[in-house]
Amino acid sequence: MGVRGELFTTDISLDNRTYFFNVKENRTGDVFLQVVESKNTEGSGFDRHAIVVFEDDMQKFLQGLETTLKFIEKNRKNRLKEAADRGDSGKKKFVRRSASGSPAGARGHASRSGEAPDRGEEQAKKPARRVKVISKKDLKKD
């Protein structure tokens, strides 16, 4: 703790990012929640984003979060059910990427007409990529 106004803090560390949940008090005594995402960048720094939820807005914020989480859970169950109906495992498929971040074995290819589709000037300069989808089970075999 130690930071002025900080009443409580907890963090969740994941692979390349950490989430902080800070309960703070400002100079006038108002209590608020600060949710911070801190992500390692390629260099030596961190990319940091924060949102602040004030005490007066907390109930509405939690209602919105709860509604969103219910949707995610319902959607997950529906996808699993649809996958079971298809005879699929319903699990996510992962793409193995090379050290440069592009999919392993990815090569540029042109459209049948030999021209890149009109996707804007910036995207037209980039070659199209093929992505080979590899299941998690296949990754473990290597």
Backbone as JSON Lines, residues from 0, in Angstrom:
{"i":0,"aa":"M","n":[0.86,-1.16,0.0],"ca":[0.0,0.0,0.0],"c":[0.9,1.22,0.0]}
{"i":1,"aa":"G","n":[0.94,1.99,1.02],"ca":[1.88,3.09,1.12],"c":[1.54,4.31,0.29]}
{"i":2,"aa":"V","n":[0.78,4.16,-0.78],"ca":[0.42,5.3,-1.61],"c":[-0.72,6.05,-0.94]}
{"i":3,"aa":"R","n":[-0.61,7.39,-0.9],"ca":[-1.62,8.19,-0.23],"c":[-3.0,7.92,-0.82]}
{"i":4,"aa":"G","n":[-3.97,7.7,0.05],"ca":[-5.34,7.49,-0.38],"c":[-5.69,6.06,-0.73]}
{"i":5,"aa":"E","n":[-4.74,5.17,-0.71],"ca":[-5.0,3.78,-1.06],"c":[-5.54,3.04,0.15]}
{"i":6,"aa":"L","n":[-6.76,2.51,0.06],"ca":[-7.38,1.8,1.17],"c":[-7.2,0.29,1.06]}
{"i":7,"aa":"F","n":[-7.24,-0.21,-0.17],"ca":[-7.14,-1.65,-0.39],"c":[-6.65,-1.87,-1.81]}
{"i":8,"aa":"T","n":[-5.86,-2.91,-2.02],"ca":[-5.43,-3.27,-3.37],"c":[-5.23,-4.77,-3.46]}
{"i":9,"aa":"T","n":[-5.54,-5.3,-4.62],"ca":[-5.28,-6.7,-4.92],"c":[-4.91,-6.78,-6.39]}
{"i":10,"aa":"D","n":[-4.16,-7.82,-6.76],"ca":[-3.76,-7.92,-8.16],"c":[-3.93,-9.35,-8.67]}
{"i":11,"aa":"I","n":[-4.06,-9.45,-9.98],"ca":[-4.17,-10.74,-10.66],"c":[-3.09,-10.74,-11.73]}
{"i":12,"aa":"S","n":[-2.12,-11.65,-11.62],"ca":[-1.03,-11.73,-12.59],"c":[-1.3,-12.84,-13.58]}
{"i":13,"aa":"L","n":[-1.22,-12.51,-14.87],"ca":[-1.38,-13.47,-15.95],"c":[-0.07,-13.54,-16.72]}
{"i":14,"aa":"D","n":[-0.07,-14.2,-17.86],"ca":[1.17,-14.4,-18.62],"c":[1.91,-13.09,-18.91]}
{"i":15,"aa":"N","n":[1.26,-12.18,-19.61],"ca":[1.98,-10.97,-20.01],"c":[1.33,-9.69,-19.5]}
{"i":16,"aa":"R","n":[0.41,-9.81,-18.54],"ca":[-0.25,-8.62,-18.02],"c":[-0.66,-8.85,-16.57]}
{"i":17,"aa":"T","n":[-0.86,-7.75,-15.87],"ca":[-1.32,-7.8,-14.49],"c":[-2.48,-6.83,-14.34]}
{"i":18,"aa":"Y","n":[-3.51,-7.26,-13.62],"ca":[-4.65,-6.39,-13.33],"c":[-4.59,-6.03,-11.85]}
{"i":19,"aa":"F","n":[-4.77,-4.75,-11.56],"ca":[-4.8,-4.26,-10.19],"c":[-6.19,-3.72,-9.9]}
{"i":20,"aa":"F","n":[-6.73,-4.06,-8.75],"ca":[-8.0,-3.53,-8.28],"c":[-7.7,-2.72,-7.03]}
{"i":21,"aa":"N","n":[-7.74,-1.41,-7.17],"ca":[-7.37,-0.5,-6.09],"c":[-8.6,0.25,-5.59]}
{"i":22,"aa":"V","n":[-8.81,0.21,-4.28],"ca":[-9.85,1.04,-3.66],"c":[-9.12,2.22,-3.05]}
{"i":23,"aa":"K","n":[-9.52,3.42,-3.48],"ca":[-8.81,4.62,-3.04],"c":[-9.8,5.65,-2.5]}
{"i":24,"aa":"E","n":[-9.23,6.62,-1.81],"ca":[-10.02,7.72,-1.28],"c":[-9.35,9.02,-1.72]}
{"i":25,"aa":"N","n":[-10.15,9.95,-2.28],"ca":[-9.56,11.22,-2.7],"c":[-9.52,12.2,-1.53]}
{"i":26,"aa":"R","n":[-9.05,13.4,-1.79],"ca":[-8.88,14.41,-0.73],"c":[-10.18,14.79,-0.04]}
{"i":27,"aa":"T","n":[-11.29,14.7,-0.76],"ca":[-12.58,15.08,-0.17],"c":[-13.26,13.91,0.53]}
{"i":28,"aa":"G","n":[-12.62,12.74,0.55],"ca":[-13.17,11.59,1.25],"c":[-14.02,10.67,0.39]}
{"i":29,"aa":"D","n":[-14.12,10.96,-0.92],"ca":[-14.88,10.09,-1.82],"c":[-14.09,8.82,-2.08]}
{"i":30,"aa":"V","n":[-14.76,7.67,-1.99],"ca":[-14.13,6.38,-2.23],"c":[-14.42,5.96,-3.67]}
{"i":31,"aa":"F","n":[-13.41,5.39,-4.34],"ca":[-13.6,4.94,-5.71],"c":[-12.75,3.7,-5.98]}
{"i":32,"aa":"L","n":[-13.14,2.98,-7.02],"ca":[-12.41,1.79,-7.48],"c":[-11.61,2.18,-8.71]}
{"i":33,"aa":"Q","n":[-10.36,1.8,-8.72],"ca":[-9.52,2.01,-9.89],"c":[-9.07,0.63,-10.38]}
{"i":34,"aa":"V","n":[-9.42,0.3,-11.63],"ca":[-9.01,-0.97,-12.24],"c":[-7.91,-0.63,-13.23]}
{"i":35,"aa":"V","n":[-6.74,-1.24,-13.04],"ca":[-5.57,-0.93,-13.86],"c":[-5.09,-2.2,-14.55]}
{"i":36,"aa":"E","n":[-4.82,-2.09,-15.85],"ca":[-4.19,-3.17,-16.6],"c":[-2.78,-2.71,-16.91]}
{"i":37,"aa":"S","n":[-1.79,-3.51,-16.54],"ca":[-0.4,-3.19,-16.81],"c":[0.17,-4.32,-17.65]}
{"i":38,"aa":"K","n":[0.67,-3.98,-18.84],"ca":[1.14,-5.0,-19.78],"c":[2.58,-4.73,-20.15]}
{"i":39,"aa":"N","n":[3.42,-5.77,-20.13],"ca":[4.81,-5.63,-20.55],"c":[4.86,-5.25,-22.02]}
{"i":40,"aa":"T","n":[5.74,-4.3,-22.36],"ca":[5.95,-3.94,-23.75],"c":[7.23,-4.61,-24.23]}
{"i":41,"aa":"E","n":[7.48,-4.52,-25.51],"ca":[8.68,-5.14,-26.09],"c":[9.95,-4.6,-25.45]}
{"i":42,"aa":"G","n":[9.96,-3.33,-25.14],"ca":[11.14,-2.71,-24.53],"c":[11.18,-2.99,-23.04]}
{"i":43,"aa":"S","n":[11.62,-2.02,-22.3],"ca":[11.76,-2.21,-20.86],"c":[10.61,-1.61,-20.08]}
{"i":44,"aa":"G","n":[9.59,-1.1,-20.76],"ca":[8.52,-0.4,-20.06],"c":[7.24,-1.2,-19.95]}
{"i":45,"aa":"F","n":[6.21,-0.51,-19.52],"ca":[4.9,-1.1,-19.36],"c":[3.87,-0.22,-20.06]}
{"i":46,"aa":"D","n":[2.85,-0.86,-20.6],"ca":[1.71,-0.15,-21.16],"c":[0.63,-0.23,-20.1]}
{"i":47,"aa":"R","n":[0.15,0.91,-19.63],"ca":[-0.75,0.95,-18.48],"c":[-2.05,1.65,-18.86]}
{"i":48,"aa":"H","n":[-3.18,1.02,-18.54],"ca":[-4.5,1.59,-18.78],"c":[-5.31,1.47,-17.5]}
{"i":49,"aa":"A","n":[-6.09,2.5,-17.2],"ca":[-6.87,2.49,-15.96],"c":[-8.27,3.02,-16.21]}
{"i":50,"aa":"I","n":[-9.22,2.47,-15.45],"ca":[-10.57,3.04,-15.41],"c":[-10.89,3.31,-13.95]}
{"i":51,"aa":"V","n":[-11.71,4.31,-13.74],"ca":[-12.11,4.69,-12.39],"c":[-13.61,4.58,-12.29]}
{"i":52,"aa":"V","n":[-14.09,3.92,-11.23],"ca":[-15.53,3.79,-10.98],"c":[-15.79,4.42,-9.62]}
{"i":53,"aa":"F","n":[-16.59,5.47,-9.61],"ca":[-16.89,6.17,-8.37],"c":[-17.96,5.43,-7.58]}
{"i":54,"aa":"E","n":[-17.96,5.65,-6.29],"ca":[-18.87,4.96,-5.37],"c":[-20.33,5.1,-5.79]}
{"i":55,"aa":"D","n":[-20.72,6.28,-6.26],"ca":[-22.11,6.5,-6.67],"c":[-22.5,5.65,-7.88]}
{"i":56,"aa":"D","n":[-21.52,5.3,-8.71],"ca":[-21.78,4.54,-9.94],"c":[-21.55,3.05,-9.77]}
{"i":57,"aa":"M","n":[-21.1,2.63,-8.6],"ca":[-20.68,1.25,-8.38],"c":[-21.78,0.23,-8.66]}
{"i":58,"aa":"Q","n":[-23.0,0.46,-8.19],"ca":[-24.08,-0.52,-8.38],"c":[-24.4,-0.71,-9.86]}
{"i":59,"aa":"K","n":[-24.49,0.39,-10.6],"ca":[-24.78,0.29,-12.04],"c":[-23.62,-0.39,-12.77]}
{"i":60,"aa":"F","n":[-22.39,-0.08,-12.36],"ca":[-21.22,-0.71,-12.96],"c":[-21.26,-2.22,-12.73]}
{"i":61,"aa":"L","n":[-21.56,-2.63,-11.49],"ca":[-21.62,-4.05,-11.17],"c":[-22.76,-4.75,-11.91]}
{"i":62,"aa":"Q","n":[-23.9,-4.07,-12.07],"ca":[-25.01,-4.65,-12.83],"c":[-24.59,-4.89,-14.28]}
{"i":63,"aa":"G","n":[-23.91,-3.91,-14.87],"ca":[-23.43,-4.06,-16.24],"c":[-22.41,-5.18,-16.36]}
{"i":64,"aa":"L","n":[-21.51,-5.28,-15.4],"ca":[-20.52,-6.34,-15.4],"c":[-21.18,-7.7,-15.24]}
{"i":65,"aa":"E","n":[-22.15,-7.81,-14.34],"ca":[-22.86,-9.06,-14.13],"c":[-23.62,-9.49,-15.39]}
{"i":66,"aa":"T","n":[-24.29,-8.54,-16.04],"ca":[-25.0,-8.84,-17.28],"c":[-24.04,-9.35,-18.35]}
{"i":67,"aa":"T","n":[-22.89,-8.71,-18.44],"ca":[-21.88,-9.11,-19.41],"c":[-21.35,-10.51,-19.12]}
{"i":68,"aa":"L","n":[-21.07,-10.81,-17.86],"ca":[-20.56,-12.13,-17.49],"c":[-21.6,-13.21,-17.75]}
{"i":69,"aa":"K","n":[-22.88,-12.92,-17.51],"ca":[-23.94,-13.88,-17.81],"c":[-23.99,-14.17,-19.3]}
{"i":70,"aa":"F","n":[-23.86,-13.12,-20.13],"ca":[-23.85,-13.31,-21.58],"c":[-22.69,-14.2,-22.0]}
{"i":71,"aa":"I","n":[-21.5,-13.93,-21.47],"ca":[-20.32,-14.71,-21.82],"c":[-20.53,-16.18,-21.46]}
{"i":72,"aa":"E","n":[-21.06,-16.44,-20.27],"ca":[-21.29,-17.82,-19.84],"c":[-22.34,-18.5,-20.72]}
{"i":73,"aa":"K","n":[-23.42,-17.8,-21.02],"ca":[-24.48,-18.36,-21.87],"c":[-23.93,-18.65,-23.27]}
{"i":74,"aa":"N","n":[-23.15,-17.72,-23.8],"ca":[-22.56,-17.89,-25.12],"c":[-21.61,-19.09,-25.12]}
{"i":75,"aa":"R","n":[-20.81,-19.25,-24.07],"ca":[-19.88,-20.38,-23.97],"c":[-20.63,-21.7,-23.97]}
{"i":76,"aa":"K","n":[-21.73,-21.76,-23.19],"ca":[-22.52,-22.99,-23.13],"c":[-23.16,-23.3,-24.48]}
{"i":77,"aa":"N","n":[-23.66,-22.26,-25.17],"ca":[-24.26,-22.46,-26.49],"c":[-23.23,-22.98,-27.49]}
{"i":78,"aa":"R","n":[-22.01,-22.44,-27.45],"ca":[-20.96,-22.9,-28.36],"c":[-20.61,-24.35,-28.08]}
{"i":79,"aa":"L","n":[-20.53,-24.72,-26.8],"ca":[-20.22,-26.11,-26.45],"c":[-21.33,-27.04,-26.91]}
{"i":80,"aa":"K","n":[-22.59,-26.61,-26.75],"ca":[-23.72,-27.43,-27.18],"c":[-23.71,-27.6,-28.69]}
{"i":81,"aa":"E","n":[-23.48,-26.51,-29.43],"ca":[-23.41,-26.59,-30.89],"c":[-22.26,-27.48,-31.33]}
{"i":82,"aa":"A","n":[-21.14,-27.39,-30.65],"ca":[-19.99,-28.22,-30.99],"c":[-20.3,-29.69,-30.73]}
{"i":83,"aa":"A","n":[-21.0,-29.97,-29.64],"ca":[-21.38,-31.36,-29.33],"c":[-22.33,-31.89,-30.4]}
{"i":84,"aa":"D","n":[-23.24,-31.04,-30.87],"ca":[-24.16,-31.46,-31.93],"c":[-23.42,-31.76,-33.22]}
{"i":85,"aa":"R","n":[-22.32,-31.05,-33.48],"ca":[-21.51,-31.28,-34.68],"c":[-20.52,-32.43,-34.48]}
{"i":86,"aa":"G","n":[-20.34,-32.88,-33.25],"ca":[-19.36,-33.92,-32.96],"c":[-17.97,-33.36,-32.76]}
{"i":87,"aa":"D","n":[-17.87,-32.06,-32.59],"ca":[-16.61,-31.36,-32.38],"c":[-16.37,-31.26,-30.88]}
{"i":88,"aa":"S","n":[-15.13,-31.06,-30.48],"ca":[-14.83,-30.93,-29.05],"c":[-15.27,-29.58,-28.51]}
{"i":89,"aa":"G","n":[-15.41,-28.59,-29.39],"ca":[-15.81,-27.26,-28.96],"c":[-14.68,-26.45,-28.35]}
{"i":90,"aa":"K","n":[-13.5,-27.04,-28.29],"ca":[-12.37,-26.33,-27.7],"c":[-11.76,-25.39,-28.73]}
{"i":91,"aa":"K","n":[-11.14,-24.36,-28.23],"ca":[-10.5,-23.38,-29.1],"c":[-9.33,-24.03,-29.81]}
{"i":92,"aa":"K","n":[-9.08,-23.58,-30.99],"ca":[-7.93,-24.03,-31.75],"c":[-6.88,-22.92,-31.66]}
{"i":93,"aa":"F","n":[-5.62,-23.31,-31.57],"ca":[-4.55,-22.35,-31.4],"c":[-3.69,-22.31,-32.66]}
{"i":94,"aa":"V","n":[-3.15,-21.15,-32.93],"ca":[-2.27,-20.96,-34.07],"c":[-0.85,-20.84,-33.55]}
{"i":95,"aa":"R","n":[0.03,-21.69,-34.05],"ca":[1.43,-21.61,-33.65],"c":[2.06,-20.46,-34.41]}
{"i":96,"aa":"R","n":[2.74,-19.57,-33.7],"ca":[3.34,-18.4,-34.32],"c":[4.86,-18.51,-34.29]}
{"i":97,"aa":"S","n":[5.47,-17.92,-35.3],"ca":[6.93,-17.89,-35.35],"c":[7.43,-16.81,-34.39]}
{"i":98,"aa":"A","n":[8.74,-16.69,-34.27],"ca":[9.33,-15.7,-33.36],"c":[8.96,-14.28,-33.77]}
{"i":99,"aa":"S","n":[8.69,-14.06,-35.06],"ca":[8.34,-12.71,-35.53],"c":[6.89,-12.36,-35.22]}
{"i":100,"aa":"G","n":[6.11,-13.33,-34.75],"ca":[4.72,-13.07,-34.41],"c":[3.75,-13.47,-35.49]}
{"i":101,"aa":"S","n":[4.26,-13.8,-36.68],"ca":[3.36,-14.25,-37.74],"c":[3.15,-15.75,-37.6]}
{"i":102,"aa":"P","n":[2.03,-16.26,-38.11],"ca":[1.78,-17.7,-38.0],"c":[2.91,-18.49,-38.65]}
{"i":103,"aa":"A","n":[3.3,-19.6,-38.03],"ca":[4.38,-20.43,-38.56],"c":[3.99,-20.95,-39.93]}
{"i":104,"aa":"G","n":[4.91,-20.85,-40.88],"ca":[4.64,-21.33,-42.23],"c":[3.75,-20.42,-43.04]}
{"i":105,"aa":"A","n":[3.46,-19.23,-42.53],"ca":[2.58,-18.31,-43.25],"c":[3.3,-17.74,-44.45]}
{"i":106,"aa":"R","n":[2.61,-17.7,-45.58],"ca":[3.17,-17.13,-46.8],"c":[2.15,-16.2,-47.4]}
{"i":107,"aa":"G","n":[2.63,-15.16,-48.03],"ca":[1.73,-14.25,-48.71],"c":[1.15,-14.91,-49.95]}
{"i":108,"aa":"H","n":[-0.06,-14.55,-50.33],"ca":[-0.65,-15.07,-51.56],"c":[-1.52,-14.0,-52.19]}
{"i":109,"aa":"A","n":[-1.64,-14.07,-53.48],"ca":[-2.45,-13.09,-54.2],"c":[-3.83,-13.65,-54.43]}
{"i":110,"aa":"S","n":[-4.77,-12.76,-54.69],"ca":[-6.12,-13.22,-55.01],"c":[-6.11,-13.83,-56.4]}
{"i":111,"aa":"R","n":[-7.2,-14.44,-56.82],"ca":[-7.26,-15.09,-58.12],"c":[-7.03,-14.11,-59.27]}
{"i":112,"aa":"S","n":[-7.45,-12.88,-59.1],"ca":[-7.28,-11.89,-60.15],"c":[-5.86,-11.34,-60.18]}
{"i":113,"aa":"G","n":[-5.06,-11.68,-59.2],"ca":[-3.7,-11.19,-59.12],"c":[-3.57,-9.86,-58.42]}
{"i":114,"aa":"E","n":[-4.69,-9.28,-58.0],"ca":[-4.66,-8.0,-57.3],"c":[-5.16,-8.19,-55.88]}
{"i":115,"aa":"A","n":[-4.61,-7.37,-55.01],"ca":[-5.08,-7.41,-53.62],"c":[-6.46,-6.78,-53.57]}
{"i":116,"aa":"P","n":[-7.37,-7.32,-52.76],"ca":[-8.68,-6.7,-52.62],"c":[-8.55,-5.31,-52.02]}
{"i":117,"aa":"D","n":[-9.49,-4.43,-52.32],"ca":[-9.45,-3.05,-51.84],"c":[-9.8,-3.01,-50.36]}
{"i":118,"aa":"R","n":[-8.79,-2.96,-49.5],"ca":[-8.98,-2.91,-48.05],"c":[-8.37,-1.66,-47.48]}
{"i":119,"aa":"G","n":[-8.2,-0.68,-48.28],"ca":[-7.54,0.53,-47.8],"c":[-6.09,0.48,-48.19]}
{"i":120,"aa":"E","n":[-5.49,1.64,-48.3],"ca":[-4.11,1.74,-48.76],"c":[-3.14,1.0,-47.86]}
{"i":121,"aa":"E","n":[-3.33,1.11,-46.54],"ca":[-2.39,0.5,-45.61],"c":[-2.43,-1.02,-45.69]}
{"i":122,"aa":"Q","n":[-3.63,-1.6,-45.72],"ca":[-3.74,-3.05,-45.76],"c":[-3.35,-3.61,-47.11]}
{"i":123,"aa":"A","n":[-3.56,-2.87,-48.2],"ca":[-3.23,-3.35,-49.53],"c":[-1.72,-3.57,-49.66]}
{"i":124,"aa":"K","n":[-0.91,-2.84,-48.92],"ca":[0.53,-2.98,-48.98],"c":[1.0,-4.27,-48.32]}
{"i":125,"aa":"K","n":[0.25,-4.77,-47.35],"ca":[0.63,-5.97,-46.62],"c":[0.21,-7.19,-47.43]}
{"i":126,"aa":"P","n":[1.1,-8.18,-47.55],"ca":[0.69,-9.4,-48.26],"c":[-0.32,-10.18,-47.42]}
{"i":127,"aa":"A","n":[-1.22,-10.87,-48.09],"ca":[-2.2,-11.7,-47.39],"c":[-1.47,-12.85,-46.72]}
{"i":128,"aa":"R","n":[-2.02,-13.37,-45.65],"ca":[-1.38,-14.45,-44.9],"c":[-2.3,-15.66,-44.83]}
{"i":129,"aa":"R","n":[-1.71,-16.82,-44.87],"ca":[-2.45,-18.05,-44.62],"c":[-2.2,-18.45,-43.18]}
{"i":130,"aa":"V","n":[-3.23,-18.93,-42.55],"ca":[-3.11,-19.34,-41.15],"c":[-3.45,-20.81,-41.06]}
{"i":131,"aa":"K","n":[-2.56,-21.58,-40.49],"ca":[-2.82,-22.99,-40.26],"c":[-3.27,-23.13,-38.82]}
{"i":132,"aa":"V","n":[-4.44,-23.68,-38.62],"ca":[-4.99,-23.84,-37.28],"c":[-4.53,-25.18,-36.73]}
{"i":133,"aa":"I","n":[-3.96,-25.14,-35.53],"ca":[-3.45,-26.34,-34.88],"c":[-4.16,-26.48,-33.55]}
{"i":134,"aa":"S","n":[-4.67,-27.67,-33.27],"ca":[-5.36,-27.86,-32.0],"c":[-4.33,-27.92,-30.87]}
{"i":135,"aa":"K","n":[-4.79,-27.68,-29.67],"ca":[-3.91,-27.7,-28.5],"c":[-3.3,-29.09,-28.32]}
{"i":136,"aa":"K","n":[-4.07,-30.13,-28.63],"ca":[-3.6,-31.5,-28.5],"c":[-2.42,-31.74,-29.45]}
{"i":137,"aa":"D","n":[-2.51,-31.21,-30.68],"ca":[-1.43,-31.37,-31.64],"c":[-0.18,-30.63,-31.21]}
{"i":138,"aa":"L","n":[-0.33,-29.51,-30.5],"ca":[0.82,-28.76,-30.02],"c":[1.63,-29.58,-29.02]}
{"i":139,"aa":"K","n":[0.95,-30.35,-28.2],"ca":[1.63,-31.14,-27.17],"c":[2.44,-32.28,-27.78]}
{"i":140,"aa":"K","n":[2.05,-32.76,-28.98],"ca":[2.75,-33.86,-29.64],"c":[4.14,-33.45,-30.09]}
{"i":141,"aa":"D","n":[4.31,-32.14,-30.44],"ca":[5.61,-31.66,-30.95],"c":[6.56,-31.59,-29.85]}
